[in-house]
Tab-separated table of C-alpha atoms in Angstrom:
chain	number	residue	atom	x	y	z
B	273	MET	CA	-37.871	41.016	-17.580
B	274	VAL	CA	-39.896	42.167	-14.577
B	275	LEU	CA	-40.993	38.588	-13.907
B	276	LEU	CA	-37.399	37.344	-13.973
B	277	TRP	CA	-36.317	40.108	-11.615
B	278	ALA	CA	-39.139	39.272	-9.178
B	279	LEU	CA	-38.170	35.590	-9.318
B	280	PHE	CA	-34.539	36.487	-8.599
B	281	LEU	CA	-35.529	38.569	-5.565
B	282	ALA	CA	-37.712	35.742	-4.254
B	283	LEU	CA	-34.861	33.244	-4.576
B	284	LEU	CA	-32.469	35.690	-2.924
B	285	ALA	CA	-34.828	36.209	0.006
B	286	GLY	CA	-35.262	32.456	0.391
B	287	ALA	CA	-31.513	31.926	0.361
B	288	HIS	CA	-31.055	34.342	3.294
B	289	ALA	CA	-34.086	33.196	5.281
B	290	GLU	CA	-33.136	31.687	8.624
B	291	LEU	CA	-33.855	27.993	8.906
B	292	PRO	CA	-35.793	26.766	11.952
B	293	GLY	CA	-34.180	24.536	14.535
B	294	CYS	CA	-37.575	23.425	15.791
B	295	LYS	CA	-41.058	23.048	14.310
B	296	ILE	CA	-44.314	22.487	16.156
B	297	ARG	CA	-47.567	21.297	14.579
B	298	VAL	CA	-50.903	21.635	16.351
B	299	THR	CA	-53.562	19.493	14.687
B	300	SER	CA	-57.337	19.732	14.709
B	301	ALA	CA	-57.365	16.852	17.219
B	302	ALA	CA	-56.075	19.312	19.850
B	303	LEU	CA	-58.799	21.872	19.250
B	304	ASP	CA	-61.280	20.227	21.625
B	305	LEU	CA	-59.028	21.145	24.549
B	306	VAL	CA	-58.439	24.619	23.152
B	307	LYS	CA	-62.166	25.108	22.654
B	308	GLN	CA	-63.027	24.354	26.264
B	309	GLU	CA	-60.569	26.958	27.510
B	310	GLY	CA	-61.697	29.399	24.826
B	311	LEU	CA	-65.367	29.068	25.757
B	312	ARG	CA	-64.611	29.704	29.423
B	313	PHE	CA	-62.680	32.800	28.452
B	314	LEU	CA	-65.504	33.878	26.121
B	315	GLU	CA	-68.115	33.503	28.861
B	316	GLN	CA	-66.034	35.616	31.242
B	317	GLU	CA	-65.708	38.357	28.649
B	318	LEU	CA	-69.397	38.366	27.723
B	319	GLU	CA	-70.211	38.919	31.373
B	320	THR	CA	-68.366	42.248	31.130
B	321	ILE	CA	-70.868	43.583	28.604
B	322	THR	CA	-72.455	46.838	29.730
B	323	ILE	CA	-75.757	47.860	28.138
B	324	PRO	CA	-77.005	51.453	28.379
B	325	ASP	CA	-80.291	52.102	30.158
B	326	VAL	CA	-83.447	51.508	28.165
B	327	TYR	CA	-86.135	54.071	28.965
B	328	GLY	CA	-89.192	55.633	27.399
B	329	ALA	CA	-92.728	56.888	27.910
B	330	LYS	CA	-96.193	56.148	26.611
B	331	GLY	CA	-98.768	58.634	27.710
B	332	HIS	CA	-98.559	58.839	31.477
B	333	PHE	CA	-96.447	55.684	31.767
B	334	TYR	CA	-92.674	56.045	32.202
B	335	TYR	CA	-90.353	53.033	32.244
B	336	ASN	CA	-86.653	52.574	32.791
B	337	ILE	CA	-84.498	49.428	32.479
B	338	SER	CA	-81.060	49.851	34.068
B	339	ASP	CA	-78.092	47.950	35.550
B	340	VAL	CA	-78.277	45.351	32.785
B	341	ARG	CA	-75.595	42.684	32.978
B	342	VAL	CA	-74.955	39.284	31.451
B	343	THR	CA	-74.968	36.479	34.020
B	344	GLN	CA	-74.110	33.343	32.031
B	345	LEU	CA	-73.758	31.781	28.619
B	346	HIS	CA	-75.694	28.618	27.727
B	347	LEU	CA	-74.205	26.738	24.775
B	348	ILE	CA	-76.023	24.281	22.561
B	349	SER	CA	-73.703	24.081	19.577
B	350	SER	CA	-70.120	25.313	19.190
B	351	GLU	CA	-67.322	24.476	16.798
B	352	LEU	CA	-63.659	25.529	16.653
B	353	HIS	CA	-61.620	24.769	13.555
B	354	PHE	CA	-58.695	25.956	11.479
B	355	GLN	CA	-59.358	28.153	8.486
B	356	PRO	CA	-56.515	29.265	6.191
B	357	ASP	CA	-57.590	32.899	5.838
B	358	GLN	CA	-58.556	33.457	9.500
B	359	ASP	CA	-56.416	30.848	11.297
B	360	LEU	CA	-58.819	29.988	14.151
B	361	LEU	CA	-62.572	30.229	13.625
B	362	LEU	CA	-65.147	29.782	16.403
B	363	ASN	CA	-68.808	29.220	15.548
B	364	ILE	CA	-71.504	29.378	18.230
B	365	SER	CA	-75.109	28.855	17.219
B	366	ASN	CA	-78.457	28.793	19.005
B	367	ALA	CA	-76.954	29.810	22.344
B	368	SER	CA	-78.606	31.901	25.054
B	369	LEU	CA	-77.436	34.597	27.425
B	370	GLY	CA	-78.824	35.056	30.912
B	371	LEU	CA	-79.530	38.694	31.834
B	372	HIS	CA	-80.250	40.476	35.089
B	373	PHE	CA	-81.480	44.067	35.292
B	374	ARG	CA	-83.438	46.572	37.311
B	375	ARG	CA	-86.940	47.637	36.279
B	376	GLN	CA	-88.736	50.890	37.142
B	377	LEU	CA	-92.238	52.059	36.173
B	378	LEU	CA	-93.971	55.337	37.033
B	379	TYR	CA	-97.675	55.924	36.373
B	380	TRP	CA	-98.905	59.242	37.685
B	381	PHE	CA	-97.862	59.027	41.350
B	382	LEU	CA	-97.626	55.249	41.448
B	383	TYR	CA	-94.140	53.759	41.358
B	384	ASP	CA	-92.957	50.158	40.929
B	385	GLY	CA	-89.391	48.847	40.890
B	386	GLY	CA	-87.272	45.758	41.409
B	387	TYR	CA	-84.924	43.328	39.703
B	388	ILE	CA	-85.789	40.746	37.099
B	389	ASN	CA	-84.062	37.991	35.126
B	390	ALA	CA	-84.334	37.690	31.363
B	391	SER	CA	-82.681	35.775	28.545
B	392	ALA	CA	-81.413	36.478	25.064
B	393	GLU	CA	-82.327	33.541	22.826
B	394	GLY	CA	-80.961	32.384	19.491
B	395	VAL	CA	-77.513	33.908	20.039
B	396	SER	CA	-75.145	33.278	17.138
B	397	ILE	CA	-71.467	34.277	17.242
B	398	ARG	CA	-68.895	33.762	14.531
B	399	THR	CA	-65.437	35.051	15.419
B	400	GLY	CA	-62.039	34.467	13.869
B	401	LEU	CA	-58.524	35.031	15.212
B	402	GLN	CA	-55.664	35.774	12.853
B	403	LEU	CA	-52.262	34.846	14.284
B	404	SER	CA	-48.908	36.335	13.353
B	405	GLN	CA	-45.373	36.966	14.604
B	406	ASP	CA	-44.499	40.228	16.349
B	407	SER	CA	-41.153	42.038	16.183
B	408	SER	CA	-39.739	40.109	19.157
B	409	GLY	CA	-40.703	36.684	17.798
B	410	ARG	CA	-43.783	36.112	19.957
B	411	ILE	CA	-47.057	34.841	18.585
B	412	LYS	CA	-49.795	37.471	18.657
B	413	VAL	CA	-53.390	38.047	17.588
B	414	SER	CA	-53.120	40.442	14.658
B	415	ASN	CA	-56.815	40.661	13.807
B	416	VAL	CA	-60.229	39.639	15.102
B	417	SER	CA	-63.293	39.240	12.901
B	418	CYS	CA	-66.754	38.973	14.407
B	419	GLU	CA	-70.382	38.539	13.472
B	420	ALA	CA	-73.001	38.283	16.222
B	421	SER	CA	-76.788	38.357	16.417
B	422	VAL	CA	-79.574	37.813	18.959
B	423	SER	CA	-82.869	36.603	17.507
B	424	LYS	CA	-85.188	37.395	20.439
B	425	MET	CA	-85.433	38.454	24.067
B	426	ASN	CA	-87.553	36.795	26.741
B	427	MET	CA	-88.479	38.413	30.027
B	428	ALA	CA	-91.329	37.773	32.459
B	429	PHE	CA	-92.513	40.753	34.497
B	430	GLY	CA	-94.364	40.413	37.786
B	431	GLY	CA	-95.829	42.626	40.433
B	432	THR	CA	-98.658	45.155	40.435
B	433	PHE	CA	-97.821	46.586	37.044
B	434	ARG	CA	-97.184	43.265	35.301
B	435	ARG	CA	-99.787	43.978	32.618
B	436	MET	CA	-98.333	47.419	32.055
B	437	TYR	CA	-94.829	45.981	31.630
B	438	ASN	CA	-96.162	43.389	29.216
B	439	PHE	CA	-97.788	46.207	27.262
B	440	PHE	CA	-94.400	47.904	26.882
B	441	SER	CA	-92.420	44.667	26.548
B	442	THR	CA	-92.152	44.989	22.772
B	443	PHE	CA	-90.409	48.348	23.068
B	444	ILE	CA	-88.212	47.158	25.916
B	445	THR	CA	-87.101	43.853	24.369
B	446	SER	CA	-86.499	45.410	20.954
B	447	GLY	CA	-84.293	48.088	22.489
B	448	MET	CA	-82.333	45.626	24.593
B	449	ARG	CA	-81.841	43.214	21.687
B	450	PHE	CA	-80.540	46.048	19.511
B	451	LEU	CA	-78.080	47.193	22.188
B	452	LEU	CA	-76.930	43.653	22.941
B	453	ASN	CA	-76.252	42.984	19.255
B	454	GLN	CA	-73.995	46.051	19.211
B	455	GLN	CA	-72.058	45.094	22.346
B	456	ILE	CA	-70.964	41.485	21.681
B	457	CYS	CA	-68.409	42.060	18.904
B	458	PRO	CA	-66.606	45.031	20.526
B	459	VAL	CA	-66.130	42.929	23.666
B	460	LEU	CA	-64.687	40.016	21.658
B	461	TYR	CA	-62.421	42.343	19.661
B	462	HIS	CA	-61.045	43.822	22.875
B	463	ALA	CA	-60.608	40.355	24.367
B	464	GLY	CA	-58.601	39.155	21.354
B	465	THR	CA	-56.448	42.154	20.479
B	466	VAL	CA	-55.871	43.502	23.986
B	467	LEU	CA	-56.368	40.829	26.649
B	468	LEU	CA	-54.987	37.834	24.742
B	469	ASN	CA	-52.047	39.851	23.398
B	470	SER	CA	-51.294	41.118	26.902
B	471	LEU	CA	-51.159	37.507	28.056
B	472	LEU	CA	-48.978	36.463	25.100
B	473	ASP	CA	-46.595	39.355	25.827
B	474	THR	CA	-45.713	37.695	29.129
B	475	VAL	CA	-44.419	34.564	27.364
B	476	PRO	CA	-40.603	34.806	27.084
B	477	VAL	CA	-38.897	33.887	23.814
B	478	ARG	CA	-35.412	33.784	25.384
B	479	SER	CA	-34.849	32.172	28.750
B	480	SER	CA	-32.113	30.464	30.722
B	481	VAL	CA	-31.866	26.687	30.820
B	482	ASP	CA	-29.430	26.689	33.758
B	483	ASP	CA	-26.633	28.910	35.065
B	484	LEU	CA	-24.582	28.464	31.889
B	485	VAL	CA	-26.837	28.268	28.846
B	486	GLY	CA	-30.017	29.889	27.554
B	487	ILE	CA	-32.379	29.083	24.690
B	488	ASP	CA	-34.015	31.220	22.040
B	489	TYR	CA	-37.354	29.831	20.847
B	490	SER	CA	-38.737	32.860	19.037
B	491	LEU	CA	-40.942	32.506	15.974
B	492	LEU	CA	-39.190	32.982	12.641
B	493	LYS	CA	-42.328	33.774	10.639
B	494	ASP	CA	-46.109	33.897	10.876
B	495	PRO	CA	-47.837	30.588	11.680
B	496	VAL	CA	-49.003	28.666	8.625
B	497	VAL	CA	-52.563	27.349	8.814
B	498	SER	CA	-54.208	24.687	6.686
B	499	ASN	CA	-57.641	23.121	7.076
B	500	GLY	CA	-56.297	20.583	9.564
B	501	ASN	CA	-53.084	21.961	11.085
B	502	LEU	CA	-51.295	24.992	12.472
B	503	ASP	CA	-47.528	24.890	11.859
B	504	MET	CA	-45.023	27.127	13.661
B	505	GLU	CA	-41.290	27.514	13.019
B	506	PHE	CA	-38.998	28.456	15.916
B	507	ARG	CA	-35.348	29.449	16.015
B	508	GLY	CA	-34.579	26.663	18.500
B	509	ALA	CA	-31.056	27.886	19.286
B	510	PHE	CA	-29.053	27.644	22.511
B	511	PHE	CA	-26.463	30.242	23.554
B	512	PRO	CA	-23.979	30.779	26.414
B	513	LEU	CA	-25.413	33.220	28.959
B	514	LYS	CA	-22.077	35.027	29.194
B	515	GLU	CA	-22.204	35.694	25.444
B	516	ASP	CA	-25.786	36.786	24.909
B	517	ASN	CA	-25.203	37.884	21.298
B	518	TRP	CA	-23.358	34.699	20.325
B	519	SER	CA	-24.997	32.653	17.588
B	520	LEU	CA	-24.177	29.540	15.612
B	521	PRO	CA	-24.921	29.511	11.858
B	522	ASN	CA	-27.664	27.043	11.027
B	523	ARG	CA	-26.520	24.819	8.174
B	524	ALA	CA	-28.558	21.787	9.143
B	525	VAL	CA	-31.343	20.225	7.117
B	526	GLU	CA	-34.722	21.766	7.937
B	527	PRO	CA	-36.869	19.534	10.194
B	528	GLN	CA	-39.947	18.042	8.554
B	529	LEU	CA	-43.475	17.420	9.838
B	530	GLU	CA	-45.643	14.991	7.910
B	531	ASP	CA	-48.120	13.346	10.310
B	532	ASP	CA	-51.339	14.835	11.660
B	533	GLU	CA	-53.035	12.046	13.612
B	534	ARG	CA	-52.010	13.110	17.123
B	535	MET	CA	-52.691	16.436	18.814
B	536	VAL	CA	-49.170	17.929	18.732
B	537	TYR	CA	-45.972	17.102	16.845
B	538	VAL	CA	-42.483	18.501	17.492
B	539	ALA	CA	-39.522	18.164	15.099
B	540	PHE	CA	-35.889	19.141	15.781
B	541	SER	CA	-32.986	19.535	13.388
B	542	GLU	CA	-29.321	18.723	14.050
B	543	PHE	CA	-28.790	22.439	14.657
B	544	PHE	CA	-30.970	22.319	17.789
B	545	PHE	CA	-28.617	19.806	19.436
B	546	ASP	CA	-25.409	21.262	17.927
B	547	SER	CA	-26.167	24.724	19.314
B	548	ALA	CA	-26.795	23.219	22.750
B	549	MET	CA	-23.540	21.257	22.788
B	550	GLU	CA	-21.488	24.148	21.402
B	551	SER	CA	-23.015	26.523	23.956
B	552	TYR	CA	-22.008	24.239	26.808
B	553	PHE	CA	-18.555	23.887	25.233
B	554	GLN	CA	-18.171	27.667	25.010
B	555	ALA	CA	-19.288	27.929	28.648
B	556	GLY	CA	-16.591	25.434	29.694
B	557	ALA	CA	-19.023	22.805	30.926
B	558	LEU	CA	-17.875	19.842	28.807
B	559	GLN	CA	-15.210	18.620	31.207
B	560	LEU	CA	-15.204	16.164	34.056
B	561	THR	CA	-12.686	15.618	36.848
B	562	LEU	CA	-12.731	12.561	39.112
B	563	VAL	CA	-10.390	12.264	42.095
B	564	GLY	CA	-9.823	9.462	44.557
B	565	ASP	CA	-13.006	7.627	45.544
B	566	LYS	CA	-14.919	9.289	42.700
B	567	VAL	CA	-13.043	7.110	40.187
B	568	PRO	CA	-14.806	3.731	39.761
B	569	SER	CA	-12.793	1.008	41.485
B	570	ASP	CA	-12.519	-1.230	38.397
B	571	LEU	CA	-11.244	1.686	36.300
B	572	ASP	CA	-8.841	2.718	39.075
B	573	MET	CA	-7.339	-0.790	39.196
B	574	LEU	CA	-7.048	-1.003	35.412
B	575	LEU	CA	-5.315	2.369	35.080
B	576	ARG	CA	-2.890	1.676	37.908
B	577	ALA	CA	-1.940	-1.710	36.441
B	578	THR	CA	-1.691	-0.459	32.880
B	579	TYR	CA	-0.002	2.919	33.157
B	580	PHE	CA	1.482	3.246	36.630
B	581	GLY	CA	2.872	-0.266	37.293
B	582	SER	CA	6.520	0.585	36.556
B	583	ILE	CA	6.328	3.793	38.618
B	584	VAL	CA	4.898	1.936	41.604
B	585	LEU	CA	7.741	-0.579	41.409
B	586	LEU	CA	10.319	2.212	41.430
B	587	SER	CA	8.573	4.148	44.213
B	588	PRO	CA	6.257	1.909	46.292
B	589	THR	CA	5.286	4.863	48.507
B	590	VAL	CA	2.950	6.193	45.801
B	591	ILE	CA	0.933	2.988	45.595
B	592	ASN	CA	-1.853	4.482	47.699
B	593	SER	CA	-1.765	7.933	46.086
B	594	PRO	CA	-5.186	9.087	44.855
B	595	LEU	CA	-5.854	8.824	41.148
B	596	LYS	CA	-7.031	11.893	39.262
B	597	LEU	CA	-8.892	11.525	35.958
B	598	LYS	CA	-9.766	14.541	33.841
B	599	LEU	CA	-11.891	14.235	30.689
B	600	GLU	CA	-12.313	17.365	28.547
B	601	ALA	CA	-13.812	18.009	25.112
B	602	THR	CA	-11.283	19.730	22.858
B	603	SER	CA	-13.860	20.874	20.272
B	604	PRO	CA	-17.642	21.255	20.188
B	605	PRO	CA	-19.479	17.930	19.784
B	606	ARG	CA	-21.546	17.404	16.670
B	607	CYS	CA	-24.862	15.629	16.140
B	608	THR	CA	-25.870	13.537	13.114
B	609	ILE	CA	-29.513	12.506	12.727
B	610	LYS	CA	-30.347	9.654	10.350
B	611	PRO	CA	-33.311	7.304	10.010
B	612	SER	CA	-31.195	4.607	11.664
B	613	GLY	CA	-30.534	6.710	14.762
B	614	THR	CA	-28.750	9.718	16.213
B	615	THR	CA	-24.972	9.881	16.618
B	616	ILE	CA	-23.064	12.398	18.750
B	617	SER	CA	-19.373	12.758	17.861
B	618	ILE	CA	-16.955	14.113	20.473
B	619	THR	CA	-13.241	14.908	20.245
B	620	ALA	CA	-11.778	14.817	23.740
B	621	SER	CA	-8.576	14.544	25.768
B	622	VAL	CA	-8.044	12.365	28.841
B	623	THR	CA	-5.440	13.293	31.478
B	624	ILE	CA	-4.542	10.756	34.198
B	625	THR	CA	-2.330	11.710	37.147
B	626	LEU	CA	-1.238	10.310	40.501
B	627	ALA	CA	-1.138	12.806	43.371
B	628	PRO	CA	0.940	11.663	46.388
B	629	PRO	CA	-0.983	12.737	49.493
B	630	MET	CA	1.912	14.455	51.322
B	631	LEU	CA	3.593	16.032	48.299
B	632	PRO	CA	2.582	18.740	45.857
B	633	GLU	CA	0.569	17.252	43.062
B	634	VAL	CA	2.877	16.129	40.272
B	635	GLU	CA	1.909	14.659	36.987
B	636	LEU	CA	3.394	11.162	36.834
B	637	SER	CA	1.767	10.018	33.668
B	638	LYS	CA	-0.230	11.803	31.056
B	639	MET	CA	-2.058	10.299	28.175
B	640	ILE	CA	-3.827	12.373	25.581
B	641	MET	CA	-6.126	10.466	23.328
B	642	GLU	CA	-7.509	12.417	20.444
B	643	GLY	CA	-10.046	10.785	18.218
B	644	ARG	CA	-13.747	10.557	17.630
B	645	LEU	CA	-15.777	8.963	20.389
B	646	SER	CA	-19.241	8.031	19.181
B	647	ALA	CA	-22.316	7.420	21.283
B	648	LYS	CA	-25.249	5.954	19.429
B	649	LEU	CA	-28.674	6.902	20.823
C-alpha cells in the first residue's frame, strides 16, 4: 500500500512538472575550453594563499620565515571531466607552486635577512563542483569537494648563513609544507561557493528582447550529469513586457537531445516559438501598414486594377490617390515542428483603402480575408 501511494505521488508530481521550452547539452568535447579558463581562475586563486610565519629556535639560532606568497602554478598534468555524483571534477597531478618569502636568521648578535624563492613540488589537487538550481532559476555551485597534497618543498638558501639555513631547512620546509597543505582546499572552497556564485548571480534569467517582449530562460531543475554530458532544462518562454506576470501554458512536446559529438547542442520545442509569437501578438506588434510609395509598385497596380477599377471609372479624380494596405493578425500564430520542416500558421485580415489626397481619408473598398496562411521554413 505504501509503495502504491509513493508511486501515485511520483506520477502526480510528474504530471504537474513544468515542461522545458529549451534544452542545452554541453558535451565532454567542450571541456577543453572550460578547463583552460578554469585553470587560469585556479592559478589566480592559489596566488591569494596566505601562509602564517614559520619561526623557531635551536640553541642560539633563531629563524623566521615570513611574507610567504604563491607566485605561479606550473602544470604538468590536468584533466577535467564530468562525473555523475560531483558534476565537474578537476584532477591536477605532479604540479608545482612557485613561492616567494622573506628569511631572517639571528645568531647571538649576528643578523641575516633577505628574500628567497622556493617551490612546492609534487602538488596534487582533486576538486569537484556540484551544480544545482537556485530559487530564482540560476545555476549555482552548491558544493565543492577538495583533496590536496604537497609532496616536498625545495628552497636554496644563500648568503653568510647558508650552511645554518640548510641545517634548519628540514624544520622550515616541513612546517611550510604542512601549512600549504592546509591552505589549498579552503581557498578553492571559497572560490567555488563564494566567488563563482557571486559571478553567476549577475547572470539574468529574465531579460528584454526589445521594447515589447522579454524572455525567461531560468532553469527548471538541477542540471543532469552523465559521464559524457551535462544537460540543462530551461523555461524558454517569452512574455509581453507590459504584462510581466503573463504566461502561456506549455502543452508542446518536450524537446529531445540525442547527439553528443559536438561541443554544445540546443533543442527548442514548439512552445518556445509559440510563446514568442503570442507575446508579440499581445503587445500589438503583429500588424503592418503600408501607405503610398511603401506599397510595392506591382502590388499597387494589381490592387488598383482588381478592386478599384470601377471606382476610378466613376470618379477619375481618385486615380492618383495613395493606396493604404493594412495587414493584421487576428489571433496568435502557431508553430508546428515536424521532421519534414517547420510550419507557422497565421490567421490575418487585410484592409485596403484609397485615401484621396485633398479629402479626409475614406474607406473606398475593404476586403477581409480570413484563413490560414502558411509559411514553410
